[in-house]
N, CA, C and O atoms as a GROMACS GRO file, in nm:
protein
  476
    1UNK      N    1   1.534  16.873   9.744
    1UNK     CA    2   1.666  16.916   9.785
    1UNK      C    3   1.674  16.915   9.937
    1UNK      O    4   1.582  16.961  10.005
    2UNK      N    5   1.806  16.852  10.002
    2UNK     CA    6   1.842  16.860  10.078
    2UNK      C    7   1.923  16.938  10.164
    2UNK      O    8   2.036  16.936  10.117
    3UNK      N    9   1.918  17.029  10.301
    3UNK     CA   10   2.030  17.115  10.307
    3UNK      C   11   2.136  17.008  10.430
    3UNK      O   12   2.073  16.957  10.523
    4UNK      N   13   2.272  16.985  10.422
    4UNK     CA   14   2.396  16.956  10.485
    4UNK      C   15   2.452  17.043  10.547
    4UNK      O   16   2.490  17.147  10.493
    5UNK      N   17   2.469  17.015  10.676
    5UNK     CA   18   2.564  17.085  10.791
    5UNK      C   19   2.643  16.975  10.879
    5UNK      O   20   2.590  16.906  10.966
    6UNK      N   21   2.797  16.971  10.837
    6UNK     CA   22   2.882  16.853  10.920
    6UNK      C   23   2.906  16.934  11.039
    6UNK      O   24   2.873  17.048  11.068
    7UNK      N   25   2.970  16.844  11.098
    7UNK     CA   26   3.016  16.889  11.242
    7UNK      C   27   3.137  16.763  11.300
    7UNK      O   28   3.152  16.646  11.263
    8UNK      N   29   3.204  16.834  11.392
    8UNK     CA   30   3.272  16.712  11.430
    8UNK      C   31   3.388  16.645  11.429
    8UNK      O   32   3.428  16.542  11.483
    9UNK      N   33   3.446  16.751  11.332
    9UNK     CA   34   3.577  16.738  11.278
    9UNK      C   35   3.708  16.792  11.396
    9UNK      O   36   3.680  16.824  11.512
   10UNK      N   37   3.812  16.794  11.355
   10UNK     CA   38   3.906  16.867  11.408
   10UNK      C   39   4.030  16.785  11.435
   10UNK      O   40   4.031  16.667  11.398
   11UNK      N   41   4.128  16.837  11.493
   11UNK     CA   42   4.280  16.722  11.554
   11UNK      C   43   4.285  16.660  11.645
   11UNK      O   44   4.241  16.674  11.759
   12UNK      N   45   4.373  16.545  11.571
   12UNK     CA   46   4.341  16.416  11.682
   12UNK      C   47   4.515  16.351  11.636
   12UNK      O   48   4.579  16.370  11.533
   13UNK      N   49   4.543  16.291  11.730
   13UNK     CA   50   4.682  16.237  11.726
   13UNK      C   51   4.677  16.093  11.632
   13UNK      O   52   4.556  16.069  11.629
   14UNK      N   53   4.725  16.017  11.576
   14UNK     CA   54   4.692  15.905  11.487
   14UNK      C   55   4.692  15.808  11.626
   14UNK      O   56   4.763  15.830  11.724
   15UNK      N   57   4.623  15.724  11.615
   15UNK     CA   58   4.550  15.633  11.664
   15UNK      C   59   4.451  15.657  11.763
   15UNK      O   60   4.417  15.590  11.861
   16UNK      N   61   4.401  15.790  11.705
   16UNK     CA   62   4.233  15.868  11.808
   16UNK      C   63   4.140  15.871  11.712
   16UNK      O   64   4.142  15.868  11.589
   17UNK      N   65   4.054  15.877  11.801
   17UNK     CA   66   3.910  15.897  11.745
   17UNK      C   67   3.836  16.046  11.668
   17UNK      O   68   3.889  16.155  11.646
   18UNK      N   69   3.716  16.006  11.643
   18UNK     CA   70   3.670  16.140  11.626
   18UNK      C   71   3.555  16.070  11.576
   18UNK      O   72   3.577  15.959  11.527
   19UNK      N   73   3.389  16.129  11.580
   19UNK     CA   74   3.282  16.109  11.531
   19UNK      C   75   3.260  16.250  11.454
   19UNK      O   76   3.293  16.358  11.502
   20UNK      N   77   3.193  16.229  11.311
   20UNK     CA   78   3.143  16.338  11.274
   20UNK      C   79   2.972  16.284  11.230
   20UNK      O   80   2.928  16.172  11.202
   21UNK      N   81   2.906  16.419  11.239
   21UNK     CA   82   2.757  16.442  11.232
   21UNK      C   83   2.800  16.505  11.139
   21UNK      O   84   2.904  16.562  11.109
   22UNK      N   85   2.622  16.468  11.061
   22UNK     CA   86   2.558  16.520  10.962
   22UNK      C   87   2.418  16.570  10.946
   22UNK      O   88   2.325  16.495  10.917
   23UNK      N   89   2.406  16.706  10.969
   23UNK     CA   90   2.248  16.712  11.024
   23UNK      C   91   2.164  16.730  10.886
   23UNK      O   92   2.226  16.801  10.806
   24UNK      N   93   2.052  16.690  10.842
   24UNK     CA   94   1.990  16.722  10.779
   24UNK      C   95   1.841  16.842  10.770
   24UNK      O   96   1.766  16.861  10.866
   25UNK      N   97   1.830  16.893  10.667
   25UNK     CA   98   1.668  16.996  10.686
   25UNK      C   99   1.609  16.925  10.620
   25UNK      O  100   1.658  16.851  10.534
   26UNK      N  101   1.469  16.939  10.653
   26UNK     CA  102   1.328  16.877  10.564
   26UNK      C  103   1.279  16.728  10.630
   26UNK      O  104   1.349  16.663  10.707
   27UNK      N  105   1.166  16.696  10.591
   27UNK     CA  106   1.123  16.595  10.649
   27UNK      C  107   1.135  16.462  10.561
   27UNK      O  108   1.066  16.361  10.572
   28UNK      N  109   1.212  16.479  10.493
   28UNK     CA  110   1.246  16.389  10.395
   28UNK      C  111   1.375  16.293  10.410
   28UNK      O  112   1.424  16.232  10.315
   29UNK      N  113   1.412  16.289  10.514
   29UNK     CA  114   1.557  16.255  10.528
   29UNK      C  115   1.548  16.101  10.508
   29UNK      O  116   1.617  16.029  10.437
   30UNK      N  117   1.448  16.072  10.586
   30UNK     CA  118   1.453  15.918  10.635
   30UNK      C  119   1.431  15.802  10.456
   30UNK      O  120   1.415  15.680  10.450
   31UNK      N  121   1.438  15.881  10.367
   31UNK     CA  122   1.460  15.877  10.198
   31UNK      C  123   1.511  15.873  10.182
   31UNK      O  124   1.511  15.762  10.128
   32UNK      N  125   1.612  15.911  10.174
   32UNK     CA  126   1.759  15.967  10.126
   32UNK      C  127   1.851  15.858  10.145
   32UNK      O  128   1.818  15.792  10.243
   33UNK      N  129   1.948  15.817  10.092
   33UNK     CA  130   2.095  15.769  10.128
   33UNK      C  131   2.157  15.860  10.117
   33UNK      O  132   2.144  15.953  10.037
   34UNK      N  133   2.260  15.837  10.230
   34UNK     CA  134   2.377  15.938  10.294
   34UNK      C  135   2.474  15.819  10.274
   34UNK      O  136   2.470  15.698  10.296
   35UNK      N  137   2.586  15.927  10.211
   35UNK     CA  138   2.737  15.948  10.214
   35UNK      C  139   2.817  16.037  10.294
   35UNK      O  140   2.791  16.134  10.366
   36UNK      N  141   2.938  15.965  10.255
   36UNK     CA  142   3.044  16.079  10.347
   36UNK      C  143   3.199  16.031  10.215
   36UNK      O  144   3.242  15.920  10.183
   37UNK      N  145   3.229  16.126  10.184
   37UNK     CA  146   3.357  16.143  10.081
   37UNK      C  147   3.401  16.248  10.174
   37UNK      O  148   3.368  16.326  10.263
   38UNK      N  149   3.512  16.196  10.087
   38UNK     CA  150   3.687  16.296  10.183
   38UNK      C  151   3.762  16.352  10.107
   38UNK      O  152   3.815  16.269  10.035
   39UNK      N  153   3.799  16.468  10.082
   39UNK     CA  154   3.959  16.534   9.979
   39UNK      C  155   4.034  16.580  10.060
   39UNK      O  156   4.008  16.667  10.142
   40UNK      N  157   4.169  16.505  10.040
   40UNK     CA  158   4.281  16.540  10.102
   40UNK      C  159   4.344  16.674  10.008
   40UNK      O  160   4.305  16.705   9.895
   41UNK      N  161   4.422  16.722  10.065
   41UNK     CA  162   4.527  16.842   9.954
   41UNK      C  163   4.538  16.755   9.832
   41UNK      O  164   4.550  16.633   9.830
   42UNK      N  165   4.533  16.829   9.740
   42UNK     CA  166   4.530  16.799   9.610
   42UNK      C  167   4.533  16.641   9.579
   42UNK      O  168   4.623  16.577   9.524
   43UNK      N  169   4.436  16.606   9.620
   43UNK     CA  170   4.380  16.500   9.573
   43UNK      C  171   4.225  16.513   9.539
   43UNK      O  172   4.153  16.606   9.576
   44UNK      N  173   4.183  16.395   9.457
   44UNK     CA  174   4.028  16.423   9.408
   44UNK      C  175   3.935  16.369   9.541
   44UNK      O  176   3.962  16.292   9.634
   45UNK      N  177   3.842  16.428   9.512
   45UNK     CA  178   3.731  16.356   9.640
   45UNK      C  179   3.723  16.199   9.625
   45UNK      O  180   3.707  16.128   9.526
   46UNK      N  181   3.736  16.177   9.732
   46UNK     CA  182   3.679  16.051   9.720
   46UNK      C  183   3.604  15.994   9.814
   46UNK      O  184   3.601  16.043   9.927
   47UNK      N  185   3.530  15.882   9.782
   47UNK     CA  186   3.394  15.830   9.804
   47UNK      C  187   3.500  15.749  10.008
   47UNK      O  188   3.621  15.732  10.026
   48UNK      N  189   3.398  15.727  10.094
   48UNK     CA  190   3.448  15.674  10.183
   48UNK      C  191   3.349  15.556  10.247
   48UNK      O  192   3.395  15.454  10.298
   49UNK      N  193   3.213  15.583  10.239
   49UNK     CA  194   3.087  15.493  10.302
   49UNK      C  195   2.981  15.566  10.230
   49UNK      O  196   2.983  15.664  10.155
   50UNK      N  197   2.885  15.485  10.276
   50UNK     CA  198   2.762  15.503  10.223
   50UNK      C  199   2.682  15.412  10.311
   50UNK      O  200   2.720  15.309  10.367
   51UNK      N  201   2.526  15.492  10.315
   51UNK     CA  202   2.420  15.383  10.418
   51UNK      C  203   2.294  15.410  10.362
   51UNK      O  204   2.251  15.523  10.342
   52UNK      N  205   2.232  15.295  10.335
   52UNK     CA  206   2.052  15.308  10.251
   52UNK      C  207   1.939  15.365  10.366
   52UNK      O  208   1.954  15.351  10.488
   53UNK      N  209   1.843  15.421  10.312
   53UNK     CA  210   1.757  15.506  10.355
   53UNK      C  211   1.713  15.430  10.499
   53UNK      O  212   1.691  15.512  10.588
   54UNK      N  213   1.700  15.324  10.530
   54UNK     CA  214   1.648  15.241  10.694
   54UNK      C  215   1.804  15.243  10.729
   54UNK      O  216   1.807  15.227  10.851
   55UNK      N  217   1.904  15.253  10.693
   55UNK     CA  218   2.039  15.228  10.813
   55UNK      C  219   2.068  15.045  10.746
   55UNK      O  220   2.183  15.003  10.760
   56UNK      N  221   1.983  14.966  10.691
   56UNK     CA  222   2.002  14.809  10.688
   56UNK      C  223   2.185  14.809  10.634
   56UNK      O  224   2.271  14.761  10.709
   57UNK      N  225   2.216  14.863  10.510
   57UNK     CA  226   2.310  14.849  10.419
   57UNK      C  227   2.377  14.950  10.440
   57UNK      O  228   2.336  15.065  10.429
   58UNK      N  229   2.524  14.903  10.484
   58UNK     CA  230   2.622  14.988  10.504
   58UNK      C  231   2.746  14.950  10.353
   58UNK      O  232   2.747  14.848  10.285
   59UNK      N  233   2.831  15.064  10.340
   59UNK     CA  234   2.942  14.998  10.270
   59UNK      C  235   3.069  15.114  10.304
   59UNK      O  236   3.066  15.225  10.358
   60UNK      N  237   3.150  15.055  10.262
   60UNK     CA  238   3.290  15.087  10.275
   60UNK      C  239   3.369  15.107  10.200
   60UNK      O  240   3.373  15.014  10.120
   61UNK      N  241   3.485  15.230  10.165
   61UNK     CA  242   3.550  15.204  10.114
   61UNK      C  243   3.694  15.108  10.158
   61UNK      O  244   3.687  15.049  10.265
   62UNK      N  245   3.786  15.098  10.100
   62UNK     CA  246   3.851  14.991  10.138
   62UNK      C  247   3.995  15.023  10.214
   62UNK      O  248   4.055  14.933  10.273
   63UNK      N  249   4.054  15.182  10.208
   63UNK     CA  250   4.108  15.236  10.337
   63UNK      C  251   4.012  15.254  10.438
   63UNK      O  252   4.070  15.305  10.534
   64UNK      N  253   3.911  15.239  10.459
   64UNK     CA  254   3.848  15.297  10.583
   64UNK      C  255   3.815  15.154  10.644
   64UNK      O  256   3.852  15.123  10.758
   65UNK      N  257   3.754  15.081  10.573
   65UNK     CA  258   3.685  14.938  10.595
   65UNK      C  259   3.761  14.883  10.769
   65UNK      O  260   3.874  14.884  10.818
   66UNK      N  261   3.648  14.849  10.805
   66UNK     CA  262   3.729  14.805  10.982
   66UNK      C  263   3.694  14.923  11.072
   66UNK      O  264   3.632  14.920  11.178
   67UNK      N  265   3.745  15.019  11.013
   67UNK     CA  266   3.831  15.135  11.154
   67UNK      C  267   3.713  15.242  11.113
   67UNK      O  268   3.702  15.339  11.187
   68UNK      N  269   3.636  15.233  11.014
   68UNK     CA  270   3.489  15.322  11.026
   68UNK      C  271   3.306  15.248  11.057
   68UNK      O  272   3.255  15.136  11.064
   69UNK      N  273   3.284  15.318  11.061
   69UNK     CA  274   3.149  15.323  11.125
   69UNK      C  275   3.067  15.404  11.093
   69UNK      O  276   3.042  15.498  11.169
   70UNK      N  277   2.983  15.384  10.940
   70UNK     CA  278   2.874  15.490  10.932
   70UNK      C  279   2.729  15.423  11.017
   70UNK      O  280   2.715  15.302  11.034
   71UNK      N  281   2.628  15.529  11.066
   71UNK     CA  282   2.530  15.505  11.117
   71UNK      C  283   2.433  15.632  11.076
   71UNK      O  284   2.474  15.725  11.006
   72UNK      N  285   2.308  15.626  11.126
   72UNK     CA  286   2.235  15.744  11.104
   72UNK      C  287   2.066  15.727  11.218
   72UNK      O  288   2.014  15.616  11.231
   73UNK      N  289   2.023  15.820  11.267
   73UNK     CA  290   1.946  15.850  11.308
   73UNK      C  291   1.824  15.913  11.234
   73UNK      O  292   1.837  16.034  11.220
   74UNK      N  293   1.685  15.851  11.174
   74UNK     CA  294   1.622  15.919  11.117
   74UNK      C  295   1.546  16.011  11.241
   74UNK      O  296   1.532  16.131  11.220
   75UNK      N  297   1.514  15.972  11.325
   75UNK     CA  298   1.439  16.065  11.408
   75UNK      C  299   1.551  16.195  11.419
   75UNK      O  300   1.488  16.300  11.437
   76UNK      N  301   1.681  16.215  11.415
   76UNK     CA  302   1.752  16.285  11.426
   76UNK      C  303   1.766  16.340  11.333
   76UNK      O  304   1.860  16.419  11.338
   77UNK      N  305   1.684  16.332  11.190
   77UNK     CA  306   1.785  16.361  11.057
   77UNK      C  307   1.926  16.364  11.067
   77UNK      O  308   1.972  16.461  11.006
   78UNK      N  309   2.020  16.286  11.129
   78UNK     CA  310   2.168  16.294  11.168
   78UNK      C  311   2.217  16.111  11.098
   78UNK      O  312   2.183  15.993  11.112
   79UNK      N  313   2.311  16.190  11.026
   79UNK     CA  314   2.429  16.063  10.986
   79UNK      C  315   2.585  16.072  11.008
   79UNK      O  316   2.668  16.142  10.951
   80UNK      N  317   2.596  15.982  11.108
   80UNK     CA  318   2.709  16.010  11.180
   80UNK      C  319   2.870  15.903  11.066
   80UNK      O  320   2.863  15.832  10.966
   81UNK      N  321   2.969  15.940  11.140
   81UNK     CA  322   3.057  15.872  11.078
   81UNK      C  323   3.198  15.897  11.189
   81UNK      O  324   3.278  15.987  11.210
   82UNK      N  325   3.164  15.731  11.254
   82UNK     CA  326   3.250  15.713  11.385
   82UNK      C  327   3.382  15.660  11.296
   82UNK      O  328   3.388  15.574  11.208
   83UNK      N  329   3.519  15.777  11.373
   83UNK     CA  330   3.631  15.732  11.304
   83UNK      C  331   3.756  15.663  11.384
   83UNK      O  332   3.835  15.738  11.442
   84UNK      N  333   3.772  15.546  11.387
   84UNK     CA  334   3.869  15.506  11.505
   84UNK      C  335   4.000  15.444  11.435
   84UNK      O  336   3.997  15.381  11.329
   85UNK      N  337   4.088  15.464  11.493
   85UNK     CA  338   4.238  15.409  11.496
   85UNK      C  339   4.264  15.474  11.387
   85UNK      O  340   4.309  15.403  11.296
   86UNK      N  341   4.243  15.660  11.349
   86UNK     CA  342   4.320  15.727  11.296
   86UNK      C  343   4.458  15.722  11.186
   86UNK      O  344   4.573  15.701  11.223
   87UNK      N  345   4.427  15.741  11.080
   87UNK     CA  346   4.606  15.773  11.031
   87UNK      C  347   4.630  15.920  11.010
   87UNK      O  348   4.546  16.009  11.026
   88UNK      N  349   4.768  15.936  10.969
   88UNK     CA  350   4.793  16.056  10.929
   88UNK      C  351   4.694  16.067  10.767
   88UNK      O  352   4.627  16.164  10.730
   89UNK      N  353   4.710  15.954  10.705
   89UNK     CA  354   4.696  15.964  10.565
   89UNK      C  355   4.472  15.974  10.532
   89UNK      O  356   4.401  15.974  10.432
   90UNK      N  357   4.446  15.981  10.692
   90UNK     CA  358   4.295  16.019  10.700
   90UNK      C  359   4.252  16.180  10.671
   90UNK      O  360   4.141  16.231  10.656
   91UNK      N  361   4.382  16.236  10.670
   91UNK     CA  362   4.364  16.373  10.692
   91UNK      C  363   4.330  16.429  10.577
   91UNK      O  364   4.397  16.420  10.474
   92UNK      N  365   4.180  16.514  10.594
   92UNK     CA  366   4.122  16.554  10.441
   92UNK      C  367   3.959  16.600  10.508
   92UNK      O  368   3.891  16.555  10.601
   93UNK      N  369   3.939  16.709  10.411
   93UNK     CA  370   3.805  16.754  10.419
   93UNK      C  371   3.661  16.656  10.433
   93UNK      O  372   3.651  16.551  10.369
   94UNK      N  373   3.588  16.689  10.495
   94UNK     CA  374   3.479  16.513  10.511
   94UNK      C  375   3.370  16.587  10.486
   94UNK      O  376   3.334  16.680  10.557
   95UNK      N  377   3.282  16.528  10.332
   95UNK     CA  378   3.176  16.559  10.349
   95UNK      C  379   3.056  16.482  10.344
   95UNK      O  380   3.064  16.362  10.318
   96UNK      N  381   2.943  16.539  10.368
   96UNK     CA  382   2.838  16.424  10.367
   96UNK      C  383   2.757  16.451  10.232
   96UNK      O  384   2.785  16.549  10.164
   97UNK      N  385   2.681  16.385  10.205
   97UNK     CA  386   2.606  16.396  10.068
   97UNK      C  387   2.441  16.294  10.086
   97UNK      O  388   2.404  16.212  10.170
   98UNK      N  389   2.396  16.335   9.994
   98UNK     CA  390   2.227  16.287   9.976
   98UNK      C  391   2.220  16.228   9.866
   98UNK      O  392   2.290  16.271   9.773
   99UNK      N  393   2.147  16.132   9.851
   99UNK     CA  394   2.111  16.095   9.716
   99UNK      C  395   1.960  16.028   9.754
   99UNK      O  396   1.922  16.020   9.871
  100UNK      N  397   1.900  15.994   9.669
  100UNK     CA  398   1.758  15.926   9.624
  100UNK      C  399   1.785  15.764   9.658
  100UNK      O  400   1.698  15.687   9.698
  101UNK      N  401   1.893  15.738   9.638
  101UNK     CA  402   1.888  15.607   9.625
  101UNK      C  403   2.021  15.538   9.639
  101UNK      O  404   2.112  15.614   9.608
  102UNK      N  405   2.063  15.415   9.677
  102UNK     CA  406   2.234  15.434   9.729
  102UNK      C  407   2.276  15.385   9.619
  102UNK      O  408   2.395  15.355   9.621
  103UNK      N  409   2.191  15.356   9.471
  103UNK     CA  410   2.288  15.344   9.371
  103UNK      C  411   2.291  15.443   9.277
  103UNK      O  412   2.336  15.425   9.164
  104UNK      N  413   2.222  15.604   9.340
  104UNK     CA  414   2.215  15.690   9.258
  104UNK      C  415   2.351  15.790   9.319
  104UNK      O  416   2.366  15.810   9.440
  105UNK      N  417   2.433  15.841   9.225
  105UNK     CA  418   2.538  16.003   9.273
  105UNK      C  419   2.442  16.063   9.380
  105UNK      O  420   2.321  16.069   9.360
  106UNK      N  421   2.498  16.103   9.484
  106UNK     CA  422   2.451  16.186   9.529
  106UNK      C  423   2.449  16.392   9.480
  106UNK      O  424   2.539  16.462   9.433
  107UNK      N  425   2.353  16.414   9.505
  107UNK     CA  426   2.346  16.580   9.458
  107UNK      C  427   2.356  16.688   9.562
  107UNK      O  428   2.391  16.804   9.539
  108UNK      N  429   2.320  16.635   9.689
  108UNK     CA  430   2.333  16.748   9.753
  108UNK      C  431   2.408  16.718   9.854
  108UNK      O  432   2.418  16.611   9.913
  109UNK      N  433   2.472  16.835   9.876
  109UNK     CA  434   2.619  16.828   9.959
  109UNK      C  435   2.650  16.948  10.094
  109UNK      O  436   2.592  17.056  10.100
  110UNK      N  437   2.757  16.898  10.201
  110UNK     CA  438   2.732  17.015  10.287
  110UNK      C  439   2.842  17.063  10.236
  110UNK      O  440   2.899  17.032  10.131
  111UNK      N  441   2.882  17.176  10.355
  111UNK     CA  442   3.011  17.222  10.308
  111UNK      C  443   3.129  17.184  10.383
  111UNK      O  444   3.215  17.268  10.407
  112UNK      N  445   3.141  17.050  10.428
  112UNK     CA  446   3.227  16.980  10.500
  112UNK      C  447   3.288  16.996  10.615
  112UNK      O  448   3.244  17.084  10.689
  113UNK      N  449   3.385  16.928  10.652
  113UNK     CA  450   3.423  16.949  10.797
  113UNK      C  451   3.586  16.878  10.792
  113UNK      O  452   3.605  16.767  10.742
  114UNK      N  453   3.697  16.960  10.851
  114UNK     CA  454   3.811  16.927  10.828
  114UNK      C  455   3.852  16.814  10.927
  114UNK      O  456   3.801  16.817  11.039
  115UNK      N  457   3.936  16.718  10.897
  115UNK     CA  458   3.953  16.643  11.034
  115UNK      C  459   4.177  16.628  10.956
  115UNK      O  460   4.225  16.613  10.844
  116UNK      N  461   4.235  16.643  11.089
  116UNK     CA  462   4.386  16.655  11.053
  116UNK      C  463   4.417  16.581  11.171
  116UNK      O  464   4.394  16.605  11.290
  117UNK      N  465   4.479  16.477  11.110
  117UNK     CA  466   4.524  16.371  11.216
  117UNK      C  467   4.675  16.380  11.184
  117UNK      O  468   4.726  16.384  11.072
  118UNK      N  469   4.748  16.383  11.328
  118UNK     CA  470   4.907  16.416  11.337
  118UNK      C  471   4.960  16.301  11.385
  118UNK      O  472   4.916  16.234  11.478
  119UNK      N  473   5.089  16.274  11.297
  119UNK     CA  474   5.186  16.123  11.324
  119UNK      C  475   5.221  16.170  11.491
  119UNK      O  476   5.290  16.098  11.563
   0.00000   0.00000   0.00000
């Protein structure tokens, strides 16, 4: 088990930036595939990127595709998720997640980080 702490979030005008971190505990990180899913107000979570345990394989979902940027630092236990050219319709809770493997669900989760982007 993994423990998650985001960071990084907050308001930004639509067409700004914002990077969010993901710090990890344990010495196990550099294992793991990291995610980052998003829930807007009453909507279901949903999946946004994903990156395999070396950083090689990135993916995307297909609103984000272009205008995101997952990366990660194993010496850092940190997986970041650079967000550029903003919408309003980005606005939603961001969390990061762990899994074993990037074609396994991830199980462990932080407790997210809000990001509210204004027209």
């Amino acid at each position: 088990q993994v423990q998650l702490v985001e960071s990084g979030g907050g308001l930004v005008q639509a067409g700004g930036s914002l990077r969010l971190s993901c710090t990890a505990s344990g010495r196990t990180f550099s294992t793991y595939a990291m995610w980052w899913f998003r829930q807007a107000p009453g909507k279901e979570r949903a999946w946004v990127a994903s990156i395999t345990p070396n950083g090689a394989g990135k993916t995307y979902s297909v609103p984000v595709k272009g205008r995101f940027t997952i990366s990660r630092d194993n010496a850092k236990n940190t997986v970041y998720l650079q967000m550029n050219t903003l919408k309003p319709e980005d606005t939603a809770l961001y969390f990061c997640a762990a899994s074993q493997s990037a074609t396994t669900m991830p199980k462990d989760w932080g407790q997210g980080t809000q990001v509210t982007v204004s027209s």
